Amino acid sequence: MSEFLQLVFAGLALGARYALVALGFVIIYKATGVINFAQGGLVALGAYLAYAYNSVTLFALAVVLAALTAGLVGAAVERVVLRRMVGQPVFAVLMVTIGLLFVLEQVITAVWGYDALNLADPWGVDTVKAGEVVLAERDLWTLGIAGAVLAAFFVFFRFSTLGVAMRATAFDQEAALAQGISARRVFAASWAISAGLAALAGVTLAAGPAALTPSISAIALVAFPAMIVGGLDSPGGAVVGGLLIGVTQSLTSGYQEDVLPWAGQNLAAVMPYVVMVLILLVRPYGLFGTREVRRV
Amino acid sequence: MARPSRTLTRRYEDELRLFRTRWSQAGLVALVALWALTPYVLADDFWLSVLDYAGIAAIGAIGLNLLTGYAGQVSLGHAAFLGVGAYSAGYLGSELELPFLLWLPAAALIGGLLGAVLGPFALRLRGNYLAIVTLGLVFLAEHVFRNLRDVTGGNSGRSVQAPPEVGPVDFSDLSFGGESFSNNQGWFWLVWGLVAVVALLAKNISRTRPGRALQAVRDRDVAAEVIGVQLGRTKVWAFAISSAFAALAGGLYGSYQQFVSPDEFSLFLSIQYIAIIIVGGVGTIFGAVLGALFLGGLPGIIERYSDSIPGVATSAGGDGFISVFSLNQAIFGALIVGFLVLEPRGLAALWLRAKAWFKAWPFGY
C-alpha cells in the first residue's frame, strides 16, 4: 500500500508540472484558437533564463524574473508573428508555432550550448515521512508552487477585469469587441500568462538534481495528451488531465514489470498517448471539452 | 479567321488534359531528358545522394499532400507510416528474401492497410484533436519499433538487404552499353522514375471523382456530406492512400540506406514532411516535389559551403556560435514561418504566378 501511495504522490508532483504546461496551452487555445507547439521552447527558455538570473541574484527572485521575461517573449511572439495569422486555417497556424519552436530551440542552444548546466538546488534531497510514505521535499515544493500558481490563476480568471475580458473574448470574440474589450490586449495577455506558466514548469523540472539541457522542451509533448484528455478549452480540465497523466505514468513505471511485462521497455513514456487515445474514443472532445456543434 | 489563343478550350476533353499546350508538352520532353541525362552529367556522389533522398521524400510528400493538402486532414503521424514501410521492406526483402517487385508493393500495401485500420479513429476527431492524436501515433509506433525486436531489431535498428533488382537489372549496380554506373546513379533513375509514376497517379486521383470528394471534404465537410459525399469512407480512403505512399517511400528509404533504426522515424520526420508540402505548396502535387527538392537540397548546400558562412562552427568546439545542425534547424523553422506568413501557397504559387504573368505577355498591365 505504501508503495502505491508513494507512486501516486510522485505522479501527482509530475502531473503538476504537466498541468502548468497544459494550462498554458489551454489559455492560448481558448483566447486565440491556436495550439501552441512552441510551448516546449518557452519551457526551456524559462528554465535557462532562471539559470541566467540565478547567477546574479537569489533563486526565488530569479524564478520570478524568468517568468516575467518569458511572459514578455510570449507577448512579443504573439505581436510579431501570430497576429499576422488571424483568419488563416488551423493547420497553418499550428505549423507556424512548430516553426517558432525550431527557431526558439536553436536560439537557446546558440546562447547556452548543449552542455548540461546546473540550475540551483534550493530543495536538496531532504525527505519528509508521512506515516509509511517518504515524500521528497522537492516534490512537495513543486506541488505547493504549482498549486499556488494554479489557484492564483483561477482567481485571476474569475474575478479580475483582464480575466473577465479573457473569458468574454473566448466565449464570443465579436460580442466582446462590441463591449469595448480590446482583443489585442487579451491575446497578448494570454500569450504572456501562458509563457510565464511554461517558465515555472521549466524551473520545477530543471531545479534540483536534474540537469538543465535543451531536451527539457520535450515535456510539452507529454503535456499535449494532458490537455487533450481534459479537453482543449477547459482550464480545469488541463489540471485534471495533467494530474491523471502524471499518476498514470508513475504507476506504469512502478508496476509494469508485474502486470504488463510483454508491453516492452519504457512503456511509461508512451502511456500518456495510450490514455489519450482511449479517452478520445469514448469522448471525442476530452473529459471537459466543449462539444463542437455542427449545423447545416 | 484569326488564330485562337493557344489555351482556348473548345471541348470538355481539352479542359481535362494534363499537358494542354505545346509548351507544357515540350516541358514534359525536357523533364524526361533531364531525368535521363542527369546521372551522366552529374557524377558527384554527394549531390546525387541528395537528389535520391529528395526523390524519396517527394513520394512520401505527395502522399501527405493528398491527405493534408487535398482532404484537409492534418496529420503529424506520417513518420509512423514511413517507418512501417521501411521495416516492411527490411523484413520482406532481407528476411523473407522476396524480390523487389514483390516487397515494394507489399510494403505499400501494408502501410495502406494500416492506414485504413487507423483511419476510422480519425472519423470522430477534427482539426486540432486529430493533429494531436496523430502526434501520439508517432510515439506509439516508435515504441513498437523499439520493442518488436524480431522484426525491427529493437533500439539498434536492423540492416535492410533488399536490393532494387528487377529481373536481371539491379539499379544499385547498373551497367549497359559497356558502361557501368554507381549505386547513386542507378537509384536516381529508379527513384525519380517512381516519382513520375506516383505524381501522375496522384494527379489523376485528384482530378477524378474520389479526388474531388477529398477536396469537397476539405473545403466544407458538412456541405460535402449534404451533396452526397460519404464522409467516413472518403476520410478513411484518404488515410489509406496517403499511408500507402508513405510506406512506399519508407521502403525505398530503407533499401537505399540499407539500414533503419527507430530514431529516424521521430516526430521530427513528420514535421519535415509537413514542411515540405508547406514550402512547396499545399494542395498541389507539383508543389510536393518542389518542396522535397528545396528542403532536401538546402541542408546539402549548407553542409557543403558551411566553411564560407560566417559564424558557423564546422566542427565541435570550433569557432562560431552556431553548429551546422543548429543552423539547419533554425533555417528550417524560419522557412516554415516565413512561407506561411508571406506566401501560404508555397513555391508552386511563385511558379503559377510567373506563368500567369507570361500568359498575357507582352500585354500585362
mmCIF file with all atom_site columns, N, CA and C in Angstrom, chain A residues 151-212:
data_model
loop_
_atom_site.group_PDB
_atom_site.id
_atom_site.type_symbol
_atom_site.label_atom_id
_atom_site.label_alt_id
_atom_site.label_comp_id
_atom_site.label_asym_id
_atom_site.label_entity_id
_atom_site.label_seq_id
_atom_site.pdbx_PDB_ins_code
_atom_site.Cartn_x
_atom_site.Cartn_y
_atom_site.Cartn_z
_atom_site.occupancy
_atom_site.B_iso_or_equiv
_atom_site.pdbx_formal_charge
_atom_site.auth_seq_id
_atom_site.auth_comp_id
_atom_site.auth_asym_id
_atom_site.auth_atom_id
_atom_site.pdbx_PDB_model_num
ATOM 1   N N  . ALA A 1 151 ? -4.079  28.171 -8.391  1.00 0.00 ? 151 ALA A N  1
ATOM 2   C CA . ALA A 1 151 ? -5.162  28.819 -7.645  1.00 0.00 ? 151 ALA A CA 1
ATOM 3   C C  . ALA A 1 151 ? -5.211  30.307 -7.981  1.00 0.00 ? 151 ALA A C  1
ATOM 4   N N  . ALA A 1 152 ? -4.002  30.927 -7.997  1.00 0.00 ? 152 ALA A N  1
ATOM 5   C CA . ALA A 1 152 ? -3.953  32.353 -8.322  1.00 0.00 ? 152 ALA A CA 1
ATOM 6   C C  . ALA A 1 152 ? -4.517  32.600 -9.708  1.00 0.00 ? 152 ALA A C  1
ATOM 7   N N  . PHE A 1 153 ? -4.195  31.706 -10.650 1.00 0.00 ? 153 PHE A N  1
ATOM 8   C CA . PHE A 1 153 ? -4.701  31.902 -11.998 1.00 0.00 ? 153 PHE A CA 1
ATOM 9   C C  . PHE A 1 153 ? -6.221  31.821 -12.025 1.00 0.00 ? 153 PHE A C  1
ATOM 10  N N  . PHE A 1 154 ? -6.779  30.814 -11.331 1.00 0.00 ? 154 PHE A N  1
ATOM 11  C CA . PHE A 1 154 ? -8.226  30.668 -11.399 1.00 0.00 ? 154 PHE A CA 1
ATOM 12  C C  . PHE A 1 154 ? -8.936  31.855 -10.746 1.00 0.00 ? 154 PHE A C  1
ATOM 13  N N  . VAL A 1 155 ? -8.356  32.387 -9.657  1.00 0.00 ? 155 VAL A N  1
ATOM 14  C CA . VAL A 1 155 ? -8.936  33.592 -9.051  1.00 0.00 ? 155 VAL A CA 1
ATOM 15  C C  . VAL A 1 155 ? -8.868  34.760 -10.038 1.00 0.00 ? 155 VAL A C  1
ATOM 16  N N  . PHE A 1 156 ? -7.696  34.904 -10.665 1.00 0.00 ? 156 PHE A N  1
ATOM 17  C CA . PHE A 1 156 ? -7.492  35.979 -11.643 1.00 0.00 ? 156 PHE A CA 1
ATOM 18  C C  . PHE A 1 156 ? -8.484  35.849 -12.794 1.00 0.00 ? 156 PHE A C  1
ATOM 19  N N  . PHE A 1 157 ? -8.641  34.620 -13.272 1.00 0.00 ? 157 PHE A N  1
ATOM 20  C CA . PHE A 1 157 ? -9.504  34.356 -14.416 1.00 0.00 ? 157 PHE A CA 1
ATOM 21  C C  . PHE A 1 157 ? -10.958 34.676 -14.086 1.00 0.00 ? 157 PHE A C  1
ATOM 22  N N  . ARG A 1 158 ? -11.309 34.473 -12.828 1.00 0.00 ? 158 ARG A N  1
ATOM 23  C CA . ARG A 1 158 ? -12.710 34.585 -12.416 1.00 0.00 ? 158 ARG A CA 1
ATOM 24  C C  . ARG A 1 158 ? -13.048 36.031 -12.059 1.00 0.00 ? 158 ARG A C  1
ATOM 25  N N  . PHE A 1 159 ? -12.127 36.728 -11.386 1.00 0.00 ? 159 PHE A N  1
ATOM 26  C CA . PHE A 1 159 ? -12.530 37.995 -10.766 1.00 0.00 ? 159 PHE A CA 1
ATOM 27  C C  . PHE A 1 159 ? -11.871 39.240 -11.342 1.00 0.00 ? 159 PHE A C  1
ATOM 28  N N  . SER A 1 160 ? -10.657 39.146 -11.910 1.00 0.00 ? 160 SER A N  1
ATOM 29  C CA . SER A 1 160 ? -10.010 40.377 -12.341 1.00 0.00 ? 160 SER A CA 1
ATOM 30  C C  . SER A 1 160 ? -10.627 40.872 -13.659 1.00 0.00 ? 160 SER A C  1
ATOM 31  N N  . THR A 1 161 ? -10.445 42.150 -13.922 1.00 0.00 ? 161 THR A N  1
ATOM 32  C CA . THR A 1 161 ? -11.023 42.728 -15.148 1.00 0.00 ? 161 THR A CA 1
ATOM 33  C C  . THR A 1 161 ? -10.459 42.031 -16.383 1.00 0.00 ? 161 THR A C  1
ATOM 34  N N  . LEU A 1 162 ? -9.118  41.860 -16.391 1.00 0.00 ? 162 LEU A N  1
ATOM 35  C CA . LEU A 1 162 ? -8.493  41.231 -17.551 1.00 0.00 ? 162 LEU A CA 1
ATOM 36  C C  . LEU A 1 162 ? -8.955  39.790 -17.700 1.00 0.00 ? 162 LEU A C  1
ATOM 37  N N  . GLY A 1 163 ? -9.086  39.101 -16.563 1.00 0.00 ? 163 GLY A N  1
ATOM 38  C CA . GLY A 1 163 ? -9.539  37.711 -16.606 1.00 0.00 ? 163 GLY A CA 1
ATOM 39  C C  . GLY A 1 163 ? -10.942 37.611 -17.180 1.00 0.00 ? 163 GLY A C  1
ATOM 40  N N  . VAL A 1 164 ? -11.812 38.501 -16.755 1.00 0.00 ? 164 VAL A N  1
ATOM 41  C CA . VAL A 1 164 ? -13.174 38.503 -17.275 1.00 0.00 ? 164 VAL A CA 1
ATOM 42  C C  . VAL A 1 164 ? -13.158 38.828 -18.762 1.00 0.00 ? 164 VAL A C  1
ATOM 43  N N  . ALA A 1 165 ? -12.299 39.779 -19.150 1.00 0.00 ? 165 ALA A N  1
ATOM 44  C CA . ALA A 1 165 ? -12.178 40.119 -20.563 1.00 0.00 ? 165 ALA A CA 1
ATOM 45  C C  . ALA A 1 165 ? -11.709 38.914 -21.359 1.00 0.00 ? 165 ALA A C  1
ATOM 46  N N  . MET A 1 166 ? -10.790 38.153 -20.785 1.00 0.00 ? 166 MET A N  1
ATOM 47  C CA . MET A 1 166 ? -10.305 36.955 -21.471 1.00 0.00 ? 166 MET A CA 1
ATOM 48  C C  . MET A 1 166 ? -11.418 35.946 -21.656 1.00 0.00 ? 166 MET A C  1
ATOM 49  N N  . ARG A 1 167 ? -12.207 35.768 -20.583 1.00 0.00 ? 167 ARG A N  1
ATOM 50  C CA . ARG A 1 167 ? -13.294 34.792 -20.702 1.00 0.00 ? 167 ARG A CA 1
ATOM 51  C C  . ARG A 1 167 ? -14.319 35.264 -21.730 1.00 0.00 ? 167 ARG A C  1
ATOM 52  N N  . ALA A 1 168 ? -14.586 36.562 -21.732 1.00 0.00 ? 168 ALA A N  1
ATOM 53  C CA . ALA A 1 168 ? -15.574 37.095 -22.667 1.00 0.00 ? 168 ALA A CA 1
ATOM 54  C C  . ALA A 1 168 ? -15.093 36.902 -24.109 1.00 0.00 ? 168 ALA A C  1
ATOM 55  N N  . THR A 1 169 ? -13.809 37.188 -24.351 1.00 0.00 ? 169 THR A N  1
ATOM 56  C CA . THR A 1 169 ? -13.278 37.051 -25.711 1.00 0.00 ? 169 THR A CA 1
ATOM 57  C C  . THR A 1 169 ? -13.321 35.594 -26.150 1.00 0.00 ? 169 THR A C  1
ATOM 58  N N  . ALA A 1 170 ? -12.995 34.698 -25.206 1.00 0.00 ? 170 ALA A N  1
ATOM 59  C CA . ALA A 1 170 ? -13.015 33.287 -25.557 1.00 0.00 ? 170 ALA A CA 1
ATOM 60  C C  . ALA A 1 170 ? -14.428 32.842 -25.900 1.00 0.00 ? 170 ALA A C  1
ATOM 61  N N  . PHE A 1 171 ? -15.407 33.410 -25.182 1.00 0.00 ? 171 PHE A N  1
ATOM 62  C CA . PHE A 1 171 ? -16.792 32.990 -25.374 1.00 0.00 ? 171 PHE A CA 1
ATOM 63  C C  . PHE A 1 171 ? -17.342 33.499 -26.700 1.00 0.00 ? 171 PHE A C  1
ATOM 64  N N  . ASP A 1 172 ? -17.163 34.780 -26.966 1.00 0.00 ? 172 ASP A N  1
ATOM 65  C CA . ASP A 1 172 ? -17.670 35.333 -28.223 1.00 0.00 ? 172 ASP A CA 1
ATOM 66  C C  . ASP A 1 172 ? -16.856 36.571 -28.563 1.00 0.00 ? 172 ASP A C  1
ATOM 67  N N  . GLN A 1 173 ? -15.932 36.408 -29.492 1.00 0.00 ? 173 GLN A N  1
ATOM 68  C CA . GLN A 1 173 ? -14.979 37.469 -29.769 1.00 0.00 ? 173 GLN A CA 1
ATOM 69  C C  . GLN A 1 173 ? -15.669 38.747 -30.244 1.00 0.00 ? 173 GLN A C  1
ATOM 70  N N  . GLU A 1 174 ? -16.644 38.599 -31.133 1.00 0.00 ? 174 GLU A N  1
ATOM 71  C CA . GLU A 1 174 ? -17.283 39.791 -31.682 1.00 0.00 ? 174 GLU A CA 1
ATOM 72  C C  . GLU A 1 174 ? -18.056 40.552 -30.628 1.00 0.00 ? 174 GLU A C  1
ATOM 73  N N  . ALA A 1 175 ? -18.807 39.805 -29.825 1.00 0.00 ? 175 ALA A N  1
ATOM 74  C CA . ALA A 1 175 ? -19.577 40.457 -28.765 1.00 0.00 ? 175 ALA A CA 1
ATOM 75  C C  . ALA A 1 175 ? -18.641 41.179 -27.800 1.00 0.00 ? 175 ALA A C  1
ATOM 76  N N  . ALA A 1 176 ? -17.509 40.541 -27.505 1.00 0.00 ? 176 ALA A N  1
ATOM 77  C CA . ALA A 1 176 ? -16.547 41.159 -26.598 1.00 0.00 ? 176 ALA A CA 1
ATOM 78  C C  . ALA A 1 176 ? -16.015 42.456 -27.183 1.00 0.00 ? 176 ALA A C  1
ATOM 79  N N  . LEU A 1 177 ? -15.702 42.414 -28.489 1.00 0.00 ? 177 LEU A N  1
ATOM 80  C CA . LEU A 1 177 ? -15.214 43.620 -29.153 1.00 0.00 ? 177 LEU A CA 1
ATOM 81  C C  . LEU A 1 177 ? -16.270 44.725 -29.075 1.00 0.00 ? 177 LEU A C  1
ATOM 82  N N  . ALA A 1 178 ? -17.545 44.345 -29.281 1.00 0.00 ? 178 ALA A N  1
ATOM 83  C CA . ALA A 1 178 ? -18.621 45.332 -29.254 1.00 0.00 ? 178 ALA A CA 1
ATOM 84  C C  . ALA A 1 178 ? -18.760 45.957 -27.876 1.00 0.00 ? 178 ALA A C  1
ATOM 85  N N  . GLN A 1 179 ? -18.368 45.224 -26.841 1.00 0.00 ? 179 GLN A N  1
ATOM 86  C CA . GLN A 1 179 ? -18.443 45.759 -25.488 1.00 0.00 ? 179 GLN A CA 1
ATOM 87  C C  . GLN A 1 179 ? -17.200 46.559 -25.117 1.00 0.00 ? 179 GLN A C  1
ATOM 88  N N  . GLY A 1 180 ? -16.334 46.788 -26.068 1.00 0.00 ? 180 GLY A N  1
ATOM 89  C CA . GLY A 1 180 ? -15.161 47.610 -25.808 1.00 0.00 ? 180 GLY A CA 1
ATOM 90  C C  . GLY A 1 180 ? -13.981 46.871 -25.224 1.00 0.00 ? 180 GLY A C  1
ATOM 91  N N  . ILE A 1 181 ? -13.980 45.560 -25.342 1.00 0.00 ? 181 ILE A N  1
ATOM 92  C CA . ILE A 1 181 ? -12.821 44.806 -24.871 1.00 0.00 ? 181 ILE A CA 1
ATOM 93  C C  . ILE A 1 181 ? -11.795 44.752 -25.997 1.00 0.00 ? 181 ILE A C  1
ATOM 94  N N  . SER A 1 182 ? -10.549 45.040 -25.660 1.00 0.00 ? 182 SER A N  1
ATOM 95  C CA . SER A 1 182 ? -9.516  45.009 -26.684 1.00 0.00 ? 182 SER A CA 1
ATOM 96  C C  . SER A 1 182 ? -9.030  43.579 -26.868 1.00 0.00 ? 182 SER A C  1
ATOM 97  N N  . ALA A 1 183 ? -9.391  42.987 -28.013 1.00 0.00 ? 183 ALA A N  1
ATOM 98  C CA . ALA A 1 183 ? -8.985  41.607 -28.269 1.00 0.00 ? 183 ALA A CA 1
ATOM 99  C C  . ALA A 1 183 ? -7.468  41.498 -28.340 1.00 0.00 ? 183 ALA A C  1
ATOM 100 N N  . ARG A 1 184 ? -6.829  42.550 -28.864 1.00 0.00 ? 184 ARG A N  1
ATOM 101 C CA . ARG A 1 184 ? -5.369  42.520 -28.953 1.00 0.00 ? 184 ARG A CA 1
ATOM 102 C C  . ARG A 1 184 ? -4.730  42.378 -27.588 1.00 0.00 ? 184 ARG A C  1
ATOM 103 N N  . ARG A 1 185 ? -5.266  43.165 -26.634 1.00 0.00 ? 185 ARG A N  1
ATOM 104 C CA . ARG A 1 185 ? -4.692  43.096 -25.289 1.00 0.00 ? 185 ARG A CA 1
ATOM 105 C C  . ARG A 1 185 ? -4.902  41.708 -24.708 1.00 0.00 ? 185 ARG A C  1
ATOM 106 N N  . VAL A 1 186 ? -6.084  41.162 -24.968 1.00 0.00 ? 186 VAL A N  1
ATOM 107 C CA . VAL A 1 186 ? -6.384  39.834 -24.435 1.00 0.00 ? 186 VAL A CA 1
ATOM 108 C C  . VAL A 1 186 ? -5.449  38.792 -25.036 1.00 0.00 ? 186 VAL A C  1
ATOM 109 N N  . PHE A 1 187 ? -5.221  38.877 -26.352 1.00 0.00 ? 187 PHE A N  1
ATOM 110 C CA . PHE A 1 187 ? -4.323  37.904 -26.992 1.00 0.00 ? 187 PHE A CA 1
ATOM 111 C C  . PHE A 1 187 ? -2.924  38.015 -26.404 1.00 0.00 ? 187 PHE A C  1
ATOM 112 N N  . ALA A 1 188 ? -2.428  39.236 -26.315 1.00 0.00 ? 188 ALA A N  1
ATOM 113 C CA . ALA A 1 188 ? -1.079  39.425 -25.780 1.00 0.00 ? 188 ALA A CA 1
ATOM 114 C C  . ALA A 1 188 ? -0.989  38.904 -24.356 1.00 0.00 ? 188 ALA A C  1
ATOM 115 N N  . ALA A 1 189 ? -2.035  39.207 -23.550 1.00 0.00 ? 189 ALA A N  1
ATOM 116 C CA . ALA A 1 189 ? -2.025  38.752 -22.161 1.00 0.00 ? 189 ALA A CA 1
ATOM 117 C C  . ALA A 1 189 ? -2.047  37.235 -22.098 1.00 0.00 ? 189 ALA A C  1
ATOM 118 N N  . SER A 1 190 ? -2.823  36.591 -22.984 1.00 0.00 ? 190 SER A N  1
ATOM 119 C CA . SER A 1 190 ? -2.892  35.134 -22.971 1.00 0.00 ? 190 SER A CA 1
ATOM 120 C C  . SER A 1 190 ? -1.523  34.533 -23.228 1.00 0.00 ? 190 SER A C  1
ATOM 121 N N  . TRP A 1 191 ? -0.844  35.071 -24.231 1.00 0.00 ? 191 TRP A N  1
ATOM 122 C CA . TRP A 1 191 ? 0.483   34.543 -24.539 1.00 0.00 ? 191 TRP A CA 1
ATOM 123 C C  . TRP A 1 191 ? 1.448   34.792 -23.394 1.00 0.00 ? 191 TRP A C  1
ATOM 124 N N  . ALA A 1 192 ? 1.362   35.964 -22.795 1.00 0.00 ? 192 ALA A N  1
ATOM 125 C CA . ALA A 1 192 ? 2.284   36.281 -21.706 1.00 0.00 ? 192 ALA A CA 1
ATOM 126 C C  . ALA A 1 192 ? 2.062   35.341 -20.528 1.00 0.00 ? 192 ALA A C  1
ATOM 127 N N  . ILE A 1 193 ? 0.789   35.149 -20.135 1.00 0.00 ? 193 ILE A N  1
ATOM 128 C CA . ILE A 1 193 ? 0.499   34.295 -18.986 1.00 0.00 ? 193 ILE A CA 1
ATOM 129 C C  . ILE A 1 193 ? 0.942   32.862 -19.271 1.00 0.00 ? 193 ILE A C  1
ATOM 130 N N  . SER A 1 194 ? 0.622   32.406 -20.486 1.00 0.00 ? 194 SER A N  1
ATOM 131 C CA . SER A 1 194 ? 0.979   31.046 -20.865 1.00 0.00 ? 194 SER A CA 1
ATOM 132 C C  . SER A 1 194 ? 2.495   30.833 -20.816 1.00 0.00 ? 194 SER A C  1
ATOM 133 N N  . ALA A 1 195 ? 3.237   31.814 -21.327 1.00 0.00 ? 195 ALA A N  1
ATOM 134 C CA . ALA A 1 195 ? 4.696   31.695 -21.312 1.00 0.00 ? 195 ALA A CA 1
ATOM 135 C C  . ALA A 1 195 ? 5.220   31.725 -19.886 1.00 0.00 ? 195 ALA A C  1
ATOM 136 N N  . GLY A 1 196 ? 4.606   32.535 -19.021 1.00 0.00 ? 196 GLY A N  1
ATOM 137 C CA . GLY A 1 196 ? 5.016   32.573 -17.630 1.00 0.00 ? 196 GLY A CA 1
ATOM 138 C C  . GLY A 1 196 ? 4.817   31.228 -16.949 1.00 0.00 ? 196 GLY A C  1
ATOM 139 N N  . LEU A 1 197 ? 3.651   30.600 -17.203 1.00 0.00 ? 197 LEU A N  1
ATOM 140 C CA . LEU A 1 197 ? 3.388   29.278 -16.634 1.00 0.00 ? 197 LEU A CA 1
ATOM 141 C C  . LEU A 1 197 ? 4.409   28.268 -17.142 1.00 0.00 ? 197 LEU A C  1
ATOM 142 N N  . ALA A 1 198 ? 4.724   28.357 -18.446 1.00 0.00 ? 198 ALA A N  1
ATOM 143 C CA . ALA A 1 198 ? 5.714   27.441 -19.028 1.00 0.00 ? 198 ALA A CA 1
ATOM 144 C C  . ALA A 1 198 ? 7.056   27.611 -18.335 1.00 0.00 ? 198 ALA A C  1
ATOM 145 N N  . ALA A 1 199 ? 7.426   28.868 -18.069 1.00 0.00 ? 199 ALA A N  1
ATOM 146 C CA . ALA A 1 199 ? 8.710   29.118 -17.410 1.00 0.00 ? 199 ALA A CA 1
ATOM 147 C C  . ALA A 1 199 ? 8.738   28.464 -16.023 1.00 0.00 ? 199 ALA A C  1
ATOM 148 N N  . LEU A 1 200 ? 7.639   28.603 -15.272 1.00 0.00 ? 200 LEU A N  1
ATOM 149 C CA . LEU A 1 200 ? 7.586   27.984 -13.942 1.00 0.00 ? 200 LEU A CA 1
ATOM 150 C C  . LEU A 1 200 ? 7.726   26.471 -14.047 1.00 0.00 ? 200 LEU A C  1
ATOM 151 N N  . ALA A 1 201 ? 7.013   25.879 -15.035 1.00 0.00 ? 201 ALA A N  1
ATOM 152 C CA . ALA A 1 201 ? 7.136   24.432 -15.231 1.00 0.00 ? 201 ALA A CA 1
ATOM 153 C C  . ALA A 1 201 ? 8.585   24.064 -15.520 1.00 0.00 ? 201 ALA A C  1
ATOM 154 N N  . GLY A 1 202 ? 9.244   24.891 -16.347 1.00 0.00 ? 202 GLY A N  1
ATOM 155 C CA . GLY A 1 202 ? 10.641  24.627 -16.670 1.00 0.00 ? 202 GLY A CA 1
ATOM 156 C C  . GLY A 1 202 ? 11.522  24.648 -15.439 1.00 0.00 ? 202 GLY A C  1
ATOM 157 N N  . VAL A 1 203 ? 11.281  25.624 -14.548 1.00 0.00 ? 203 VAL A N  1
ATOM 158 C CA . VAL A 1 203 ? 12.103  25.712 -13.337 1.00 0.00 ? 203 VAL A CA 1
ATOM 159 C C  . VAL A 1 203 ? 11.876  24.501 -12.441 1.00 0.00 ? 203 VAL A C  1
ATOM 160 N N  . THR A 1 204 ? 10.610  24.106 -12.240 1.00 0.00 ? 204 THR A N  1
ATOM 161 C CA . THR A 1 204 ? 10.368  22.965 -11.353 1.00 0.00 ? 204 THR A CA 1
ATOM 162 C C  . THR A 1 204 ? 10.942  21.686 -11.943 1.00 0.00 ? 204 THR A C  1
ATOM 163 N N  . LEU A 1 205 ? 11.079  21.627 -13.257 1.00 0.00 ? 205 LEU A N  1
ATOM 164 C CA . LEU A 1 205 ? 11.671  20.437 -13.874 1.00 0.00 ? 205 LEU A CA 1
ATOM 165 C C  . LEU A 1 205 ? 13.178  20.424 -13.730 1.00 0.00 ? 205 LEU A C  1
ATOM 166 N N  . ALA A 1 206 ? 13.795  21.615 -13.890 1.00 0.00 ? 206 ALA A N  1
ATOM 167 C CA . ALA A 1 206 ? 15.252  21.644 -14.013 1.00 0.00 ? 206 ALA A CA 1
ATOM 168 C C  . ALA A 1 206 ? 15.953  21.860 -12.676 1.00 0.00 ? 206 ALA A C  1
ATOM 169 N N  . ALA A 1 207 ? 15.248  22.468 -11.710 1.00 0.00 ? 207 ALA A N  1
ATOM 170 C CA . ALA A 1 207 ? 15.910  22.733 -10.430 1.00 0.00 ? 207 ALA A CA 1
ATOM 171 C C  . ALA A 1 207 ? 16.141  21.422 -9.707  1.00 0.00 ? 207 ALA A C  1
ATOM 172 N N  . GLY A 1 208 ? 17.218  21.384 -8.920  1.00 0.00 ? 208 GLY A N  1
ATOM 173 C CA . GLY A 1 208 ? 17.488  20.192 -8.149  1.00 0.00 ? 208 GLY A CA 1
ATOM 174 C C  . GLY A 1 208 ? 18.433  19.264 -8.871  1.00 0.00 ? 208 GLY A C  1
ATOM 175 N N  . PRO A 1 209 ? 18.310  17.967 -8.583  1.00 0.00 ? 209 PRO A N  1
ATOM 176 C CA . PRO A 1 209 ? 19.304  17.016 -9.108  1.00 0.00 ? 209 PRO A CA 1
ATOM 177 C C  . PRO A 1 209 ? 19.281  16.900 -10.629 1.00 0.00 ? 209 PRO A C  1
ATOM 178 N N  . ALA A 1 210 ? 18.101  17.127 -11.242 1.00 0.00 ? 210 ALA A N  1
ATOM 179 C CA . ALA A 1 210 ? 18.034  17.004 -12.695 1.00 0.00 ? 210 ALA A CA 1
ATOM 180 C C  . ALA A 1 210 ? 18.841  18.124 -13.337 1.00 0.00 ? 210 ALA A C  1
ATOM 181 N N  . ALA A 1 211 ? 19.643  17.791 -14.330 1.00 0.00 ? 211 ALA A N  1
ATOM 182 C CA . ALA A 1 211 ? 20.443  18.812 -15.002 1.00 0.00 ? 211 ALA A CA 1
ATOM 183 C C  . ALA A 1 211 ? 19.604  19.520 -16.048 1.00 0.00 ? 211 ALA A C  1
ATOM 184 N N  . LEU A 1 212 ? 20.057  20.712 -16.402 1.00 0.00 ? 212 LEU A N  1
ATOM 185 C CA . LEU A 1 212 ? 19.327  21.528 -17.371 1.00 0.00 ? 212 LEU A CA 1
ATOM 186 C C  . LEU A 1 212 ? 19.931  21.326 -18.757 1.00 0.00 ? 212 LEU A C  1
#
